[in-house]
Tab-separated table of C-alpha atoms in Angstrom:
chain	number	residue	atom	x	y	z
A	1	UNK	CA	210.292	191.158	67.377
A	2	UNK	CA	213.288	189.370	66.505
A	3	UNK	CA	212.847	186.779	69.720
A	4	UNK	CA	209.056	186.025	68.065
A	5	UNK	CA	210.156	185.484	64.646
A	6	UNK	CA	212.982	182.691	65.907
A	7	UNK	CA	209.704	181.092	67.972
A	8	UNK	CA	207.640	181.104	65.139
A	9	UNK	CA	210.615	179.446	62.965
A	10	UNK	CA	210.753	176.638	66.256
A	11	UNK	CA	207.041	176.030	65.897
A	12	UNK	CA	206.846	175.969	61.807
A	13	UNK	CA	209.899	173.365	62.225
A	14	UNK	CA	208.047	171.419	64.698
A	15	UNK	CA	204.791	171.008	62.782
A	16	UNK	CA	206.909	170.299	59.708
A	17	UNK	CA	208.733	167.415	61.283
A	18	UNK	CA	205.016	166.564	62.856
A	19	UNK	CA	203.508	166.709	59.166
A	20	UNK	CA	206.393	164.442	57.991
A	21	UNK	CA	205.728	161.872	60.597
A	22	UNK	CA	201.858	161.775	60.072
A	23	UNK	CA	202.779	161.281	56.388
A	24	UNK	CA	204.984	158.530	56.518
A	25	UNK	CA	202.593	156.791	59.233
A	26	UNK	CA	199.457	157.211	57.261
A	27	UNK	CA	201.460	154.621	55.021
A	28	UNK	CA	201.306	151.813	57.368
A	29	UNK	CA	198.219	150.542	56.148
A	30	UNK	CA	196.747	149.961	53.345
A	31	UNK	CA	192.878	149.249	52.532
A	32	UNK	CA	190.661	147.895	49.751
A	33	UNK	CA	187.227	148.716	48.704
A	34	UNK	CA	187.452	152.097	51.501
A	35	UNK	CA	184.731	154.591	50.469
A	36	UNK	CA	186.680	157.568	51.004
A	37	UNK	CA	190.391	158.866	51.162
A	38	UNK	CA	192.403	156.534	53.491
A	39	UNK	CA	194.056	159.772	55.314
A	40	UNK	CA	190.757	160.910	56.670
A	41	UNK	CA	190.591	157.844	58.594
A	42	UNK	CA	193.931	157.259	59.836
A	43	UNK	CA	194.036	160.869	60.499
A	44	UNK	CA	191.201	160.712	62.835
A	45	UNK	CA	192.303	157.597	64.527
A	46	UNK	CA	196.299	158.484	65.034
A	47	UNK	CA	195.573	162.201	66.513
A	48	UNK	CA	192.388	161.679	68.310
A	49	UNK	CA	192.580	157.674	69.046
A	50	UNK	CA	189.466	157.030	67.534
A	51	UNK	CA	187.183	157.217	64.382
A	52	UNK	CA	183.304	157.541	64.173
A	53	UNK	CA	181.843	156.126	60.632
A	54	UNK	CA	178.366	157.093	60.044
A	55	UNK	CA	176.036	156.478	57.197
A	56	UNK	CA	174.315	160.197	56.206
A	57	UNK	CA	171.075	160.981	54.129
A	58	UNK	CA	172.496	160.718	51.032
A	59	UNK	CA	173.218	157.206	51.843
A	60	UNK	CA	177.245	157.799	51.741
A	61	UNK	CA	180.006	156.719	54.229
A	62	UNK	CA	181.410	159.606	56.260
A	63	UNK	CA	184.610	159.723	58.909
A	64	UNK	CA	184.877	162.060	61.521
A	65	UNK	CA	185.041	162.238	65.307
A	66	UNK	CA	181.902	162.144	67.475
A	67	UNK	CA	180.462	163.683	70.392
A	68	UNK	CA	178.413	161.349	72.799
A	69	UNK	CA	176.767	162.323	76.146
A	70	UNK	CA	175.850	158.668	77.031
A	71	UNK	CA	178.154	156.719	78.956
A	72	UNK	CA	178.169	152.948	79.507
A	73	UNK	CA	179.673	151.207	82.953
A	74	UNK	CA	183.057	151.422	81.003
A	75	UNK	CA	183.082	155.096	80.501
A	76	UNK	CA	182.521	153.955	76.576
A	77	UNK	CA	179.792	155.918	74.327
A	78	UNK	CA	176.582	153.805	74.939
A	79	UNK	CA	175.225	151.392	72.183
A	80	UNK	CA	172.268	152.813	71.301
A	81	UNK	CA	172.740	157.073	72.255
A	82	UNK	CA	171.777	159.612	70.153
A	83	UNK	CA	175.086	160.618	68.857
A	84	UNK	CA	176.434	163.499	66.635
A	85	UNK	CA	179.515	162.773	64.022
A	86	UNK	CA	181.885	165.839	63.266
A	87	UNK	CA	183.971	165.756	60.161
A	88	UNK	CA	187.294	168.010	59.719
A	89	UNK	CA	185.386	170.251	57.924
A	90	UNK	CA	182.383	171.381	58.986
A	91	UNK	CA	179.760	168.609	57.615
A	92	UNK	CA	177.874	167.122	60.537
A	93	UNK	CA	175.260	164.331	61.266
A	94	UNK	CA	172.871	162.862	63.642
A	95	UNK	CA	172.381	158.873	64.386
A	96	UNK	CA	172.548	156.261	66.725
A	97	UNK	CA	175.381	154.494	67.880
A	98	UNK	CA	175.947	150.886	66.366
A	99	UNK	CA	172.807	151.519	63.524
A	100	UNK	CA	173.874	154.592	62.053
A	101	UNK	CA	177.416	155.468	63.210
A	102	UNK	CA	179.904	153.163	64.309
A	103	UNK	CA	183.012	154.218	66.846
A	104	UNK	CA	186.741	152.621	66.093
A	105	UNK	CA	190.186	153.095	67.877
A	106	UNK	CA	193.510	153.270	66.999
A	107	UNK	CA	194.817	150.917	69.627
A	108	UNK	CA	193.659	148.270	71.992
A	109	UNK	CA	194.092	151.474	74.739
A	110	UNK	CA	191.857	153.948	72.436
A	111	UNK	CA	195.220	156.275	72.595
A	112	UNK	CA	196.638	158.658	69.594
A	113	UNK	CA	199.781	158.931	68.446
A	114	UNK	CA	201.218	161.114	71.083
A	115	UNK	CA	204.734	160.047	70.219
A	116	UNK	CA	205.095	162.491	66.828
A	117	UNK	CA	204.799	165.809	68.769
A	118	UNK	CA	207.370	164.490	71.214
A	119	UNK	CA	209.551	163.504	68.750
A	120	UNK	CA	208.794	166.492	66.487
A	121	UNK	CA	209.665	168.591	69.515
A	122	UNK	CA	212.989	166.707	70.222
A	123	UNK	CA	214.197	166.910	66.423
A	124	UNK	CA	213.291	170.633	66.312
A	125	UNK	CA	215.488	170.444	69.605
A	126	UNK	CA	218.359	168.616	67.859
A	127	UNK	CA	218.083	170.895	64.747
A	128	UNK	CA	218.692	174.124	67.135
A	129	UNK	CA	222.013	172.615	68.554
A	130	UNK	CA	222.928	172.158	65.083
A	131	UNK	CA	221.974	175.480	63.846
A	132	UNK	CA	223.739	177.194	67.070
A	133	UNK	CA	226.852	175.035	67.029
A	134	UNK	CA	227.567	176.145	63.236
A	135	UNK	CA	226.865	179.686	63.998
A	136	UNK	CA	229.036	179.935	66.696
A	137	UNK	CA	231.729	177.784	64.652
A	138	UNK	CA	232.064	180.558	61.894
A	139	UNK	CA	235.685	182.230	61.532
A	140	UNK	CA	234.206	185.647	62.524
A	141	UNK	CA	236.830	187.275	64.099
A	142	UNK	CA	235.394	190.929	65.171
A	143	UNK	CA	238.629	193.686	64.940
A	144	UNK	CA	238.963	196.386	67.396
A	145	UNK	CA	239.548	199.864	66.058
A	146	UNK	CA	240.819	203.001	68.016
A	147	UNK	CA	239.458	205.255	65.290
A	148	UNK	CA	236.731	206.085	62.830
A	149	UNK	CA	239.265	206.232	60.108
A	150	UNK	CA	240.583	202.856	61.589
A	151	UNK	CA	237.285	201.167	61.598
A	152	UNK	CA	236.424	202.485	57.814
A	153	UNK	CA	239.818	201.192	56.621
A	154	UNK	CA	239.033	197.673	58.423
A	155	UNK	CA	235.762	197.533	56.839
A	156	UNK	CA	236.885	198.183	53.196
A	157	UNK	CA	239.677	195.951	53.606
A	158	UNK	CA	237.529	193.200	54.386
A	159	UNK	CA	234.710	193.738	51.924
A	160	UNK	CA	237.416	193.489	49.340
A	161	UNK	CA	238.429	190.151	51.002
A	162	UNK	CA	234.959	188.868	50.812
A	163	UNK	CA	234.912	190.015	46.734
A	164	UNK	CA	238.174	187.982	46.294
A	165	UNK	CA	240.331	191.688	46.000
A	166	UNK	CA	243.501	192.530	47.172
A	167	UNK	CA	244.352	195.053	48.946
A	168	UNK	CA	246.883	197.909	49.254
A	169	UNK	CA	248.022	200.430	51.607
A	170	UNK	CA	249.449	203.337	50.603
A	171	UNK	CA	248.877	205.460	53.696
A	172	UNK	CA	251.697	205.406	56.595
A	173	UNK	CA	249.353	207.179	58.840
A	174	UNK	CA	246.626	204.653	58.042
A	175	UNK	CA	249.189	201.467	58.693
A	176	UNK	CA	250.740	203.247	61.694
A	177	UNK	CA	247.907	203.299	63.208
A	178	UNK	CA	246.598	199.496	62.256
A	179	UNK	CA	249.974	198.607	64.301
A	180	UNK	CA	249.824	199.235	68.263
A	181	UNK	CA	252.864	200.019	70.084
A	182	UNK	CA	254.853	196.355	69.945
A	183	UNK	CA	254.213	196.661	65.893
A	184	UNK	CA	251.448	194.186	65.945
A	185	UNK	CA	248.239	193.804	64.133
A	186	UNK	CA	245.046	195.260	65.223
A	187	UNK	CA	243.659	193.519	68.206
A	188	UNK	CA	240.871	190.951	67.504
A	189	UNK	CA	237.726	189.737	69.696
A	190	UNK	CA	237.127	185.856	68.877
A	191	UNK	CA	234.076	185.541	70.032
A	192	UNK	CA	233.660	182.273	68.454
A	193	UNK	CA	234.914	179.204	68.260
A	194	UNK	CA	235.887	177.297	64.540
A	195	UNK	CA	237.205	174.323	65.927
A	196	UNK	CA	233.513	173.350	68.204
A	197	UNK	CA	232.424	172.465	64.320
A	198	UNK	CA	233.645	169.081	65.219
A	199	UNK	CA	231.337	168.773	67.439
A	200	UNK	CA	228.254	168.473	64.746
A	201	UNK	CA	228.783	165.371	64.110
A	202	UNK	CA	227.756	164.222	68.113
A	203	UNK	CA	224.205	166.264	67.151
A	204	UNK	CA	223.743	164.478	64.218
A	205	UNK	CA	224.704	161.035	65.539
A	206	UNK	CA	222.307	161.932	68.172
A	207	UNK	CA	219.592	162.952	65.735
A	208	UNK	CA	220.078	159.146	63.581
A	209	UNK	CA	219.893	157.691	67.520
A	210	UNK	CA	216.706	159.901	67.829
A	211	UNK	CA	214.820	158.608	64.535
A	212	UNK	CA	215.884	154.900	64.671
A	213	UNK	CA	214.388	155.189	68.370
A	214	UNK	CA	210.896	156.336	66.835
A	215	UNK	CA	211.211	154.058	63.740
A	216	UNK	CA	211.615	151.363	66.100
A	217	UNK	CA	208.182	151.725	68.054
A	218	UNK	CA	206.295	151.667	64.492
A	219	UNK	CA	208.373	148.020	63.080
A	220	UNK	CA	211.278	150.178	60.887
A	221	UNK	CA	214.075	148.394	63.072
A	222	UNK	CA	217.345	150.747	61.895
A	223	UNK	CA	220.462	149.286	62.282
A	224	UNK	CA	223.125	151.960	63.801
A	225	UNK	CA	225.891	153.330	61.577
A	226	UNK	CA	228.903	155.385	63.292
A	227	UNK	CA	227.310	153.237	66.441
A	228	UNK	CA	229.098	153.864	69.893
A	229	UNK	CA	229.258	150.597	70.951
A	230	UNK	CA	229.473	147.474	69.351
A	231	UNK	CA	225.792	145.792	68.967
A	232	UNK	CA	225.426	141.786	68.940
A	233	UNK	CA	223.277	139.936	66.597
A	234	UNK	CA	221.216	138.807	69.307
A	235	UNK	CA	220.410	142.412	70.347
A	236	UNK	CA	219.613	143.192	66.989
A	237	UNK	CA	216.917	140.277	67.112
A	238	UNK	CA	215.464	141.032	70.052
A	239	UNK	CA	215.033	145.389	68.542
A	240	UNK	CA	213.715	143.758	65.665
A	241	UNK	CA	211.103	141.769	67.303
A	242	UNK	CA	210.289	144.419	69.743
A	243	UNK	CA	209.202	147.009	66.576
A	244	UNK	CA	206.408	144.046	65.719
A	245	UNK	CA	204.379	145.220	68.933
A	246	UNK	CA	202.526	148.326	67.994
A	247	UNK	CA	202.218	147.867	64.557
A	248	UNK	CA	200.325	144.844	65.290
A	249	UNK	CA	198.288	146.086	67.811
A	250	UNK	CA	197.274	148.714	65.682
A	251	UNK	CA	196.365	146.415	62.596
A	252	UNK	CA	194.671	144.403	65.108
A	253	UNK	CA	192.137	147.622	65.973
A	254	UNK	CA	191.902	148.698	62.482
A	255	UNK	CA	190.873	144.893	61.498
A	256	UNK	CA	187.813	145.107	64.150
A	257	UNK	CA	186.705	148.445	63.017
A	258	UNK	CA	186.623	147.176	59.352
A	259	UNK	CA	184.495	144.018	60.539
A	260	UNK	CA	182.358	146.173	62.079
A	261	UNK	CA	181.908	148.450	59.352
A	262	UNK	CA	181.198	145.758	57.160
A	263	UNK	CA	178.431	143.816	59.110
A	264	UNK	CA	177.099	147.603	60.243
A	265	UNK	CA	176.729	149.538	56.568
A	266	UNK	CA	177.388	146.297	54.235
A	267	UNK	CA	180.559	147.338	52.714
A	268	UNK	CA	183.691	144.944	51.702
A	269	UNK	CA	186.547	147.030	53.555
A	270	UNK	CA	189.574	145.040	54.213
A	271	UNK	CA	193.018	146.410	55.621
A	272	UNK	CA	196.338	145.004	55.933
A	273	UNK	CA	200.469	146.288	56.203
A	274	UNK	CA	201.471	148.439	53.876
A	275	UNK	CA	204.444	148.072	51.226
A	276	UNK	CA	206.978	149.309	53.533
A	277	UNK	CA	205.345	147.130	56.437
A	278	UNK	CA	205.465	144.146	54.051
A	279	UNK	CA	208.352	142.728	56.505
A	280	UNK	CA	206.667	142.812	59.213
A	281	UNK	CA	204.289	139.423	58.152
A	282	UNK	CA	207.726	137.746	56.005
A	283	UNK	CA	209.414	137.515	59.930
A	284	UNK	CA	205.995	137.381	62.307
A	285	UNK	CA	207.399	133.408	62.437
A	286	UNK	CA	211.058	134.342	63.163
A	287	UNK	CA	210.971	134.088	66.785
A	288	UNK	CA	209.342	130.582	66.563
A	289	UNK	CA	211.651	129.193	64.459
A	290	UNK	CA	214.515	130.513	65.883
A	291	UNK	CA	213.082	128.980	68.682
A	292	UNK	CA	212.507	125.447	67.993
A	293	UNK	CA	215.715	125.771	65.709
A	294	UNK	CA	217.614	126.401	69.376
A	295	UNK	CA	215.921	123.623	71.078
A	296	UNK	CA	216.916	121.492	68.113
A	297	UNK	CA	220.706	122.262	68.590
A	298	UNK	CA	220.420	121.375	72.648
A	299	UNK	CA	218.799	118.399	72.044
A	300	UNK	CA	221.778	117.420	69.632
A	301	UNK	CA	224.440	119.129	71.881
A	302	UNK	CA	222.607	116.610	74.879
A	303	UNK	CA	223.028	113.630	72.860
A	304	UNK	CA	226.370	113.835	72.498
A	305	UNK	CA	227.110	114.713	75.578
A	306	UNK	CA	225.612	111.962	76.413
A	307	UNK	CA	227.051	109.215	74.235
């Protein structure tokens, strides 16, 4: 029982860290004029790498997934197939593909966001080292009696320790037989180990490695603090422009589903970064001009080599 409770914790951590991670993505973009609630969209196209947007009866956009049977020389759902569109909870419709429902994906590949649940399974990873290294870090020295009375004496003594009492012995017998035959104290079993605490900090250096790696993929480039090694400027650059990729790729998806939904169904959907994405269109020129800036200084550094 005990063994299914701690996997049950594992796999509530997990999803929490997964939850977190959806959350924080869903804020990548941001769109104007959407008929319905942004997260039903991006929640569609992160987990399942696509989005199906269908116009029902009632003359209302719906998102959901889809289920096709048609395939086109691609392995794509056919332009023109009956189709069916499935929302997340339970509301279905009929139509056919490019007139009534319209299919968009999440990346140039049509892939989801597999990366959370590997991440969310390597913090939950992280978080157990933690959690185990500070259990097994506690002063919890376990004493070794000979007795009953021994062990009952041991045990009041220290529940007064843990209520902030003092103690006092005013049984020989008692105290005689605390002491073994050299006059020592009773024997302890350290079965763990205080000074591994130190140790923590190499988990949770790993665990700030571990989430500037995943902000990194999605254009968050984190800078290291406590670092290892010393980092250069110029491998700084090149991290940051590496994040750009697959955010813009992504945009780039979401942008052609939008145009698509607005020549389709008539609407005036547009999407672009969100606030905390912002950055990511201030330095989209910084390679250029860092660029043409370095070609300016070899050009100079050639001219006077050459005069």
């Amino acid at each position: 029982m005990k063994r299914k409770n701690q996997k049950q914790i594992t796999a509530t951590r997990q999803l929490a860290y997964m939850w977190d991670m959806e959350n924080q993505l869903f804020s990548m973009f941001d769109y104007e004029k959407l008929p319905f609630r942004k997260e039903f969209l991006e929640w569609e196209l992160q987990r399942l790498g696509f989005v199906a947007i269908g116009k029902d009866k009632d003359n209302e956009l719906v998102v959901g997934s889809l289920i096709w049977t048609e395939y086109d020389k691609y392995g794509l759902p056919k332009e023109g197939s009956n189709v069916e569109l499935w929302t997340r909870y339970g509301y279905t419709m009929s139509g056919t593909l490019g007139k009534d429902i319209i299919l968009g994906y999440n990346n140039p590949i049509r892939t989801p966001e597999l990366s959370i649940q590997f991440f969310a399974e390597l913090f939950t990873e992280i978080d157990k080292s933690i959690k185990a290294n500070v259990n097994l870090s506690r002063v919890a020295s376990v004493p070794v009696a000979k007795t009953d009375n021994i062990k009952t004496a041991i045990e009041n003594i220290l529940t007064d320790i843990e209520d902030g009492k003092t103690k006092t012995i005013a049984n020989g017998n008692i105290l005689d037989e605390l002491l073994d035959e050299n006059n020592e104290i009773v024997k302890m079993l350290h079965l763990t180990q205080p000074e591994q605490i130190e140790r923590v900090q190499y988990l949770s250096k790993l665990w700030e490695d571990v989430h500037r790696r995943f902000w990194c993929k999605y254009g968050v480039s984190m800078n290291a603090n406590g670092k290892m090694a010393q980092v250069n400027e110029m491998e700084l650059m090149g991290n940051n422009e590496y994040s750009h990729i697959t955010p813009y790729t992504m945009l780039e998806s979401r942008k052609e589903l939008v145009e698509l939904c607005n020549s389709t169904f008539g609407t005036e959907i547009s999407v672009d970064f969100g606030k905390a994405w912002q950055h990511l269109k201030e330095n989209q020129n910084f390679s250029t001009s860092k660029n043409e800036n370095n070609s300016v200084e070899k050009e100079k550094e050639s001219e006077e080599n050459n005069e």
